[in-house]
Amino acid sequence: MQRENWGSKFGFIMATAGSAVGLGNIWRFPYVTGENGGGAFVFIYLLAVIFVGTPLLFNEMALGRWTSKSPIGAFKKTGSNNFWMLGAILSIAVSFFVMSYYGVISGWILGYIYSSVRGSSLDFDSFIADPTLSIPLFAAFMFITALIVRRGISKGIEKASKVLMPLLFVLVLLVIIRSLTLDGAMEGVRYYLTPDFSKINQSVVLSAIGQAFFSMAVGWGIIITYGSYLPKGENIISAGLWVAVADSAVALMGGLMIFPAVFAFGKDPDQGTTLVFQILPEIFESIPFGGNLLAIAFYLLLAIAALTSAISIVEVPVAYLVDERKIKRENATWMVTAALILVGLPSALASGGNTSLTDMSLTLSGSTYTGFLNIMDYLFGNLVIILSSLMVCLYGGWVYKTSSLVEELANGATWFIRPIVGGIRPADIWVFFIKFICPALILMVLVDALF
């Protein structure tokens, strides 16, 4: 059976950017920025994207296209032993288990869209604690995702991404324009874009690097899988750079939507995960002109961002079943979707729907995580993704031949292997980062998360 390919470079960039542009940019990035001092965090985050996220992106794209396989197959084809195969297994585990609770959060967004269209308000705590609402919305979001994934690469994922991503950018711009026109908005812009370098410390640096992992989708198996559908001869370097730019742009734009409004209404930017679901609805209700339309646009774009990421996350285990188990795509899609809904039920009940799941806690390295969903997020959305990123990075830099990956990166970008200064090639710089800089920084983030 012939393997599917992307129909165009633009479609690949939109789909891959969509995998990176998700709740990590619009929901997580603003509140993590608020918790880490605003502009100083943004500055370090951009450096992390350039010097850590982008080299890792190239590594996974090259590995995927060279092998034309999803993570398990890619590691097998490149001669991985059982130990390093763990990196591929972890990447699939990250996608599967993160999706099990990511879908729950995405279902909440559907509820907010419905509420905004009706012009009514939701009590966040009561809403997410009601299993008769959270579970059907979770299932509905997963069903929408499956309908796209089952249609395949060019007819499903690429076609949807070509529509959803431009629409996302348009909606983001509309919300930014309205947010910036609020009285007092400029104070939020200054907080967000003016770095206070005195606030930069180890915690801020490591949080920024961790956010770059989360938002750029490295270590999830997504980039390897999407890279495996890229035709030979396409320029991986330029495609990867466009993905990094799109990801960073939406993250920055996410802050421009939220912080001007937060400051205009005298709210505290350090509100954590409640910023999007509790603080913003209050702000939308208070805006005298177009507040309800702004709420609809904001939650619609949040849903689109969630959907573009969900499509890519679900594709990872689906591609494994199609490639390695030879299961038809449609059957594989529904199998994965059913399994995700089943595994995600505890997360859907962990915000008040079930006392045991809501109150359960995990204490690790002096920090306590309460609730099944929060525990899952810490384990798979933090620890396992960092470990997976480290193993895939070390595999590309030290275990498999970097010369083969360099050759793959240069296929379509011959300048990558041409000397620039003192006989040094861009490829040599990339190899240095993937061998030394990226592993060292990932290891620092892992140690910080554990201790």
Coordinates of N, CA, C and O in Angstrom, one line a residue, residues 283-404:
I283 N -14.3 39.8 31.8 CA -13.9 41.0 31.0 C -14.8 41.2 29.8 O -15.3 42.3 29.5
F284 N -15.1 40.1 29.1 CA -16.0 40.2 27.9 C -17.3 40.7 28.3 O -17.9 41.6 27.6
E285 N -17.9 40.3 29.5 CA -19.2 40.8 29.9 C -19.1 42.3 30.2 O -20.2 43.0 30.1
S286 N -18.0 42.8 30.6 CA -17.8 44.2 31.0 C -17.6 45.1 29.8 O -17.7 46.4 30.0
I287 N -17.2 44.6 28.7 CA -16.9 45.4 27.5 C -18.2 46.0 27.0 O -19.1 45.2 26.6
P288 N -18.4 47.3 26.9 CA -19.7 47.9 26.6 C -20.1 47.7 25.1 O -21.2 47.6 24.8
F289 N -19.1 47.6 24.2 CA -19.4 47.5 22.8 C -18.7 46.3 22.2 O -17.5 46.2 22.2
G290 N -19.5 45.3 21.8 CA -19.0 44.1 21.1 C -18.4 43.1 22.0 O -17.7 42.2 21.6
G291 N -18.7 43.1 23.3 CA -18.1 42.2 24.3 C -18.5 40.8 24.0 O -17.7 39.8 24.0
N292 N -19.8 40.6 23.6 CA -20.3 39.2 23.4 C -19.7 38.7 22.1 O -19.3 37.5 22.0
L293 N -19.6 39.5 21.0 CA -19.0 39.1 19.8 C -17.6 38.8 20.0 O -17.0 37.8 19.4
L294 N -16.9 39.5 20.8 CA -15.5 39.3 21.2 C -15.3 37.9 21.8 O -14.4 37.2 21.5
A295 N -16.3 37.6 22.7 CA -16.2 36.3 23.4 C -16.4 35.2 22.4 O -15.7 34.2 22.5
I296 N -17.4 35.3 21.5 CA -17.6 34.3 20.5 C -16.4 34.1 19.7 O -15.9 32.9 19.4
A297 N -15.8 35.2 19.2 CA -14.6 35.1 18.3 C -13.4 34.5 19.1 O -12.7 33.6 18.6
F298 N -13.2 34.9 20.4 CA -12.1 34.3 21.2 C -12.2 32.8 21.4 O -11.3 32.1 21.2
Y299 N -13.4 32.4 21.8 CA -13.6 30.9 22.1 C -13.6 30.1 20.8 O -13.3 28.9 20.8
L300 N -14.1 30.7 19.7 CA -14.0 30.0 18.5 C -12.6 29.8 18.0 O -12.2 28.7 17.6
L301 N -11.7 30.8 18.2 CA -10.3 30.6 17.8 C -9.6 29.7 18.7 O -8.8 28.9 18.3
L302 N -10.0 29.7 20.0 CA -9.5 28.8 20.9 C -9.8 27.3 20.5 O -9.0 26.4 20.6
A303 N -11.0 27.1 20.1 CA -11.5 25.8 19.6 C -10.7 25.4 18.4 O -10.4 24.2 18.3
I304 N -10.5 26.3 17.5 CA -9.8 26.0 16.2 C -8.3 25.6 16.6 O -7.8 24.6 16.1
A305 N -7.7 26.4 17.5 CA -6.3 26.0 17.9 C -6.3 24.7 18.6 O -5.4 23.9 18.3
A306 N -7.3 24.4 19.4 CA -7.3 23.1 20.0 C -7.5 22.0 19.0 O -6.9 20.9 19.1
L307 N -8.3 22.2 18.0 CA -8.6 21.2 17.0 C -7.4 20.9 16.1 O -7.1 19.7 15.8
T308 N -6.7 22.0 15.7 CA -5.5 21.7 14.8 C -4.4 20.9 15.5 O -3.8 20.1 14.9
S309 N -4.3 21.2 16.9 CA -3.4 20.4 17.6 C -3.9 18.9 17.8 O -3.1 18.0 17.7
A310 N -5.2 18.8 18.2 CA -5.7 17.5 18.4 C -5.6 16.6 17.2 O -5.3 15.4 17.3
I311 N -5.8 17.1 16.0 CA -5.7 16.4 14.8 C -4.3 15.7 14.7 O -4.1 14.5 14.4
S312 N -3.3 16.5 15.0 CA -1.9 16.0 14.9 C -1.6 15.1 16.0 O -0.8 14.1 15.8
I313 N -2.1 15.3 17.2 CA -1.8 14.4 18.3 C -2.5 13.0 18.1 O -1.8 12.0 18.3
V314 N -3.7 13.0 17.6 CA -4.4 11.7 17.3 C -3.7 11.0 16.2 O -3.7 9.8 16.2
E315 N -3.2 11.7 15.2 CA -2.5 11.1 14.1 C -1.3 10.2 14.5 O -1.0 9.2 13.8
V316 N -0.7 10.6 15.6 CA 0.5 9.8 16.0 C 0.2 8.3 16.3 O 0.7 7.4 15.7
P317 N -0.8 8.0 17.2 CA -1.1 6.6 17.5 C -1.8 6.0 16.3 O -1.7 4.8 16.0
V318 N -2.6 6.8 15.5 CA -3.3 6.3 14.3 C -2.2 5.8 13.3 O -2.3 4.7 12.7
A319 N -1.2 6.7 13.0 CA -0.1 6.3 12.1 C 0.6 5.1 12.5 O 1.0 4.2 11.7
Y320 N 0.8 4.9 13.8 CA 1.4 3.7 14.3 C 0.6 2.4 14.0 O 1.2 1.4 13.5
L321 N -0.7 2.5 14.2 CA -1.5 1.3 13.8 C -1.6 1.1 12.3 O -1.6 -0.1 11.9
V322 N -1.6 2.1 11.5 CA -1.6 2.0 10.1 C -0.2 1.4 9.6 O -0.2 0.5 8.8
D323 N 0.9 2.0 10.1 CA 2.2 1.6 9.6 C 2.7 0.3 10.1 O 3.1 -0.6 9.3
E324 N 2.5 0.1 11.4 CA 3.1 -1.1 12.0 C 2.2 -2.3 12.2 O 2.6 -3.4 12.2
R325 N 0.9 -2.0 12.4 CA -0.1 -3.0 12.6 C -1.0 -3.3 11.3 O -1.8 -4.2 11.3
K326 N -0.8 -2.5 10.3 CA -1.4 -2.6 9.0 C -3.0 -2.6 9.1 O -3.7 -3.3 8.4
I327 N -3.4 -1.8 10.0 CA -4.9 -1.6 10.2 C -5.3 -0.4 9.3 O -4.6 0.6 9.1
K328 N -6.5 -0.6 8.7 CA -7.0 0.5 7.8 C -7.2 1.8 8.6 O -7.6 1.8 9.7
R329 N -6.9 2.9 7.9 CA -6.9 4.2 8.6 C -8.2 4.5 9.3 O -8.2 4.9 10.4
E330 N -9.3 4.2 8.6 CA -10.6 4.5 9.3 C -10.8 3.7 10.5 O -11.2 4.3 11.6
N331 N -10.5 2.4 10.5 CA -10.6 1.6 11.6 C -9.7 2.0 12.7 O -10.1 2.1 13.9
A332 N -8.5 2.4 12.4 CA -7.5 2.8 13.3 C -7.9 4.1 14.0 O -7.8 4.2 15.3
T333 N -8.5 5.0 13.3 CA -9.0 6.3 13.8 C -10.0 6.0 14.9 O -10.0 6.6 16.0
W334 N -11.0 5.2 14.6 CA -12.1 5.0 15.5 C -11.6 4.2 16.7 O -12.1 4.4 17.8
M335 N -10.7 3.3 16.5 CA -10.1 2.5 17.7 C -9.4 3.5 18.6 O -9.6 3.4 19.8
V336 N -8.6 4.4 18.1 CA -7.8 5.3 18.9 C -8.8 6.3 19.6 O -8.7 6.6 20.8
T337 N -9.8 6.8 18.9 CA -10.8 7.7 19.5 C -11.5 7.1 20.6 O -11.7 7.7 21.7
A338 N -12.0 5.8 20.4 CA -12.7 5.1 21.5 C -11.8 4.9 22.7 O -12.3 5.1 23.9
A339 N -10.6 4.5 22.5 CA -9.7 4.3 23.6 C -9.4 5.6 24.3 O -9.3 5.7 25.6
L340 N -9.3 6.7 23.6 CA -9.0 8.0 24.2 C -10.2 8.5 25.1 O -10.0 9.0 26.2
I341 N -11.4 8.3 24.6 CA -12.6 8.7 25.4 C -12.6 7.8 26.7 O -12.9 8.4 27.8
L342 N -12.3 6.6 26.5 CA -12.4 5.7 27.7 C -11.3 6.1 28.7 O -11.6 6.3 29.9
V343 N -10.1 6.3 28.3 CA -9.0 6.7 29.1 C -9.2 8.1 29.7 O -8.7 8.5 30.8
G344 N -9.9 9.0 28.9 CA -10.1 10.4 29.3 C -11.2 10.6 30.3 O -11.3 11.6 30.9
L345 N -12.1 9.5 30.5 CA -13.2 9.7 31.4 C -12.8 10.1 32.9 O -13.4 11.0 33.4
P346 N -11.7 9.5 33.4 CA -11.3 10.0 34.8 C -10.9 11.5 34.8 O -11.3 12.2 35.8
S347 N -10.3 12.0 33.7 CA -10.0 13.4 33.7 C -11.2 14.3 33.6 O -11.3 15.4 34.2
A348 N -12.2 13.8 32.8 CA -13.5 14.5 32.7 C -14.3 14.6 34.0 O -15.1 15.5 34.3
L349 N -14.0 13.6 34.9 CA -14.7 13.5 36.2 C -13.8 14.1 37.3 O -14.3 14.2 38.5
A350 N -12.6 14.6 37.0 CA -11.7 15.0 38.1 C -11.7 16.5 38.5 O -10.9 17.0 39.2
S351 N -12.8 17.2 38.0 CA -12.9 18.6 38.4 C -14.2 18.8 39.2 O -14.8 19.9 39.1
G352 N -14.6 17.8 40.0 CA -15.8 17.9 40.8 C -16.8 16.8 40.5 O -17.7 16.6 41.3
G353 N -16.7 16.1 39.4 CA -17.6 15.1 39.0 C -17.5 13.8 39.9 O -18.5 13.1 40.0
N354 N -16.3 13.6 40.4 CA -16.1 12.4 41.3 C -15.2 12.8 42.4 O -14.0 13.3 42.1
T355 N -15.5 12.6 43.6 CA -14.7 13.1 44.7 C -13.4 12.4 44.8 O -12.4 13.1 45.0
S356 N -13.3 11.1 44.6 CA -12.0 10.4 44.6 C -11.0 11.0 43.6 O -9.8 11.2 43.9
L357 N -11.5 11.1 42.3 CA -10.6 11.6 41.3 C -10.3 13.1 41.4 O -9.2 13.5 41.0
T358 N -11.2 13.8 42.0 CA -11.0 15.3 42.2 C -10.0 15.5 43.4 O -9.1 16.4 43.3
D359 N -10.0 14.7 44.4 CA -9.2 14.9 45.6 C -7.9 14.2 45.6 O -7.1 14.4 46.5
M360 N -7.7 13.2 44.7 CA -6.5 12.4 44.7 C -5.3 13.3 44.5 O -5.4 14.4 43.8
S361 N -4.2 13.0 45.1 CA -3.0 13.9 45.0 C -1.7 13.1 44.8 O -1.7 11.9 45.1
L362 N -0.8 13.8 44.2 CA 0.6 13.2 44.0 C 1.6 14.2 44.5 O 1.6 15.3 44.0
T363 N 2.5 13.8 45.4 CA 3.5 14.7 45.9 C 4.8 14.2 45.3 O 5.2 13.0 45.5
L364 N 5.5 15.0 44.6 CA 6.8 14.7 44.0 C 7.7 15.9 44.1 O 7.4 17.0 43.7
S365 N 8.9 15.6 44.6 CA 9.9 16.7 44.7 C 9.4 17.9 45.5 O 9.7 19.0 45.1
G366 N 8.6 17.7 46.5 CA 8.2 18.8 47.3 C 6.9 19.5 46.8 O 6.4 20.4 47.4
S367 N 6.5 19.1 45.6 CA 5.3 19.8 45.0 C 4.1 18.8 45.0 O 4.3 17.6 44.7
T368 N 2.9 19.3 45.3 CA 1.7 18.4 45.3 C 0.8 18.8 44.2 O 0.5 19.9 44.0
Y369 N 0.3 17.8 43.5 CA -0.6 17.9 42.4 C -1.9 17.3 42.7 O -1.9 16.1 43.0
T370 N -3.0 18.0 42.7 CA -4.3 17.5 43.2 C -5.2 17.4 42.0 O -5.3 18.3 41.2
G371 N -5.9 16.2 41.9 CA -6.8 16.0 40.9 C -6.2 15.1 39.8 O -5.1 15.3 39.4
F372 N -7.0 14.2 39.3 CA -6.5 13.2 38.3 C -5.9 14.0 37.0 O -4.9 13.6 36.5
L373 N -6.7 15.0 36.6 CA -6.3 15.7 35.4 C -5.0 16.4 35.6 O -4.1 16.4 34.7
N374 N -4.8 17.1 36.7 CA -3.5 17.8 37.0 C -2.4 16.8 37.1 O -1.2 17.2 36.8
I375 N -2.6 15.7 37.7 CA -1.6 14.7 37.8 C -1.1 14.2 36.5 O 0.1 14.0 36.2
M376 N -2.1 13.9 35.6 CA -1.8 13.5 34.2 C -1.0 14.5 33.5 O -0.1 14.2 32.8
D377 N -1.4 15.8 33.7 CA -0.7 16.9 33.0 C 0.7 17.0 33.5 O 1.7 17.2 32.7
Y378 N 1.0 16.8 34.8 CA 2.3 16.9 35.3 C 3.2 15.7 34.8 O 4.3 15.9 34.3
L379 N 2.6 14.5 34.8 CA 3.4 13.3 34.4 C 3.6 13.3 32.9 O 4.8 13.1 32.5
F380 N 2.6 13.5 32.1 CA 2.7 13.3 30.6 C 2.9 14.6 29.9 O 3.6 14.7 28.9
G381 N 2.3 15.7 30.4 CA 2.5 17.0 29.8 C 3.8 17.7 30.2 O 4.1 18.8 29.6
N382 N 4.5 17.2 31.2 CA 5.8 17.7 31.6 C 6.9 16.7 31.7 O 7.7 16.7 30.8
L383 N 6.8 15.8 32.6 CA 8.0 14.8 32.8 C 8.2 14.0 31.6 O 9.4 13.9 31.1
V384 N 7.2 13.3 31.1 CA 7.4 12.3 30.0 C 7.8 13.0 28.8 O 8.7 12.5 28.0
I385 N 7.2 14.2 28.5 CA 7.5 14.9 27.3 C 9.0 15.4 27.3 O 9.7 15.4 26.3
I386 N 9.5 15.8 28.5 CA 10.9 16.2 28.6 C 11.8 15.0 28.3 O 12.8 15.1 27.6
L387 N 11.5 13.9 29.0 CA 12.3 12.7 28.8 C 12.3 12.2 27.4 O 13.3 11.8 26.8
S388 N 11.1 12.2 26.7 CA 11.0 11.8 25.3 C 11.8 12.7 24.4 O 12.6 12.3 23.6
S389 N 11.7 14.1 24.7 CA 12.5 15.0 23.9 C 14.0 14.8 24.0 O 14.8 14.8 23.1
L390 N 14.5 14.5 25.3 CA 15.9 14.2 25.5 C 16.3 12.9 24.8 O 17.4 12.9 24.1
M391 N 15.5 11.9 24.8 CA 15.9 10.6 24.2 C 16.0 10.7 22.7 O 16.9 10.2 22.0
V392 N 15.0 11.4 22.1 CA 14.9 11.6 20.6 C 16.1 12.5 20.2 O 16.7 12.3 19.2
C393 N 16.4 13.5 21.0 CA 17.5 14.4 20.7 C 18.9 13.6 20.7 O 19.7 13.8 19.8
L394 N 19.1 12.9 21.8 CA 20.3 12.1 21.9 C 20.4 11.0 20.8 O 21.5 10.7 20.3
Y395 N 19.3 10.5 20.4 CA 19.3 9.5 19.4 C 19.7 10.1 18.1 O 20.6 9.5 17.4
G396 N 19.2 11.3 17.7 CA 19.6 11.9 16.5 C 21.0 12.4 16.5 O 21.7 12.4 15.5
G397 N 21.5 12.9 17.7 CA 22.8 13.5 17.8 C 23.9 12.5 18.1 O 25.1 12.8 17.6
W398 N 23.7 11.4 18.7 CA 24.7 10.5 19.2 C 24.6 9.1 18.7 O 25.6 8.4 18.5
V399 N 23.4 8.6 18.6 CA 23.2 7.1 18.3 C 23.1 6.9 16.8 O 23.9 6.1 16.3
Y400 N 22.2 7.6 16.1 CA 22.1 7.4 14.7 C 23.1 8.4 14.0 O 23.6 9.3 14.7
K401 N 23.4 8.1 12.8 CA 24.4 8.9 12.1 C 23.9 10.3 11.8 O 22.9 10.5 11.0
T402 N 24.5 11.3 12.4 CA 24.1 12.7 12.1 C 24.3 13.0 10.6 O 23.6 13.9 10.1
S403 N 25.3 12.4 10.0 CA 25.6 12.6 8.6 C 24.4 12.3 7.7 O 24.1 13.0 6.8
S404 N 23.6 11.3 8.1 CA 22.4 10.9 7.3 C 21.3 12.0 7.5 O 20.6 12.3 6.5

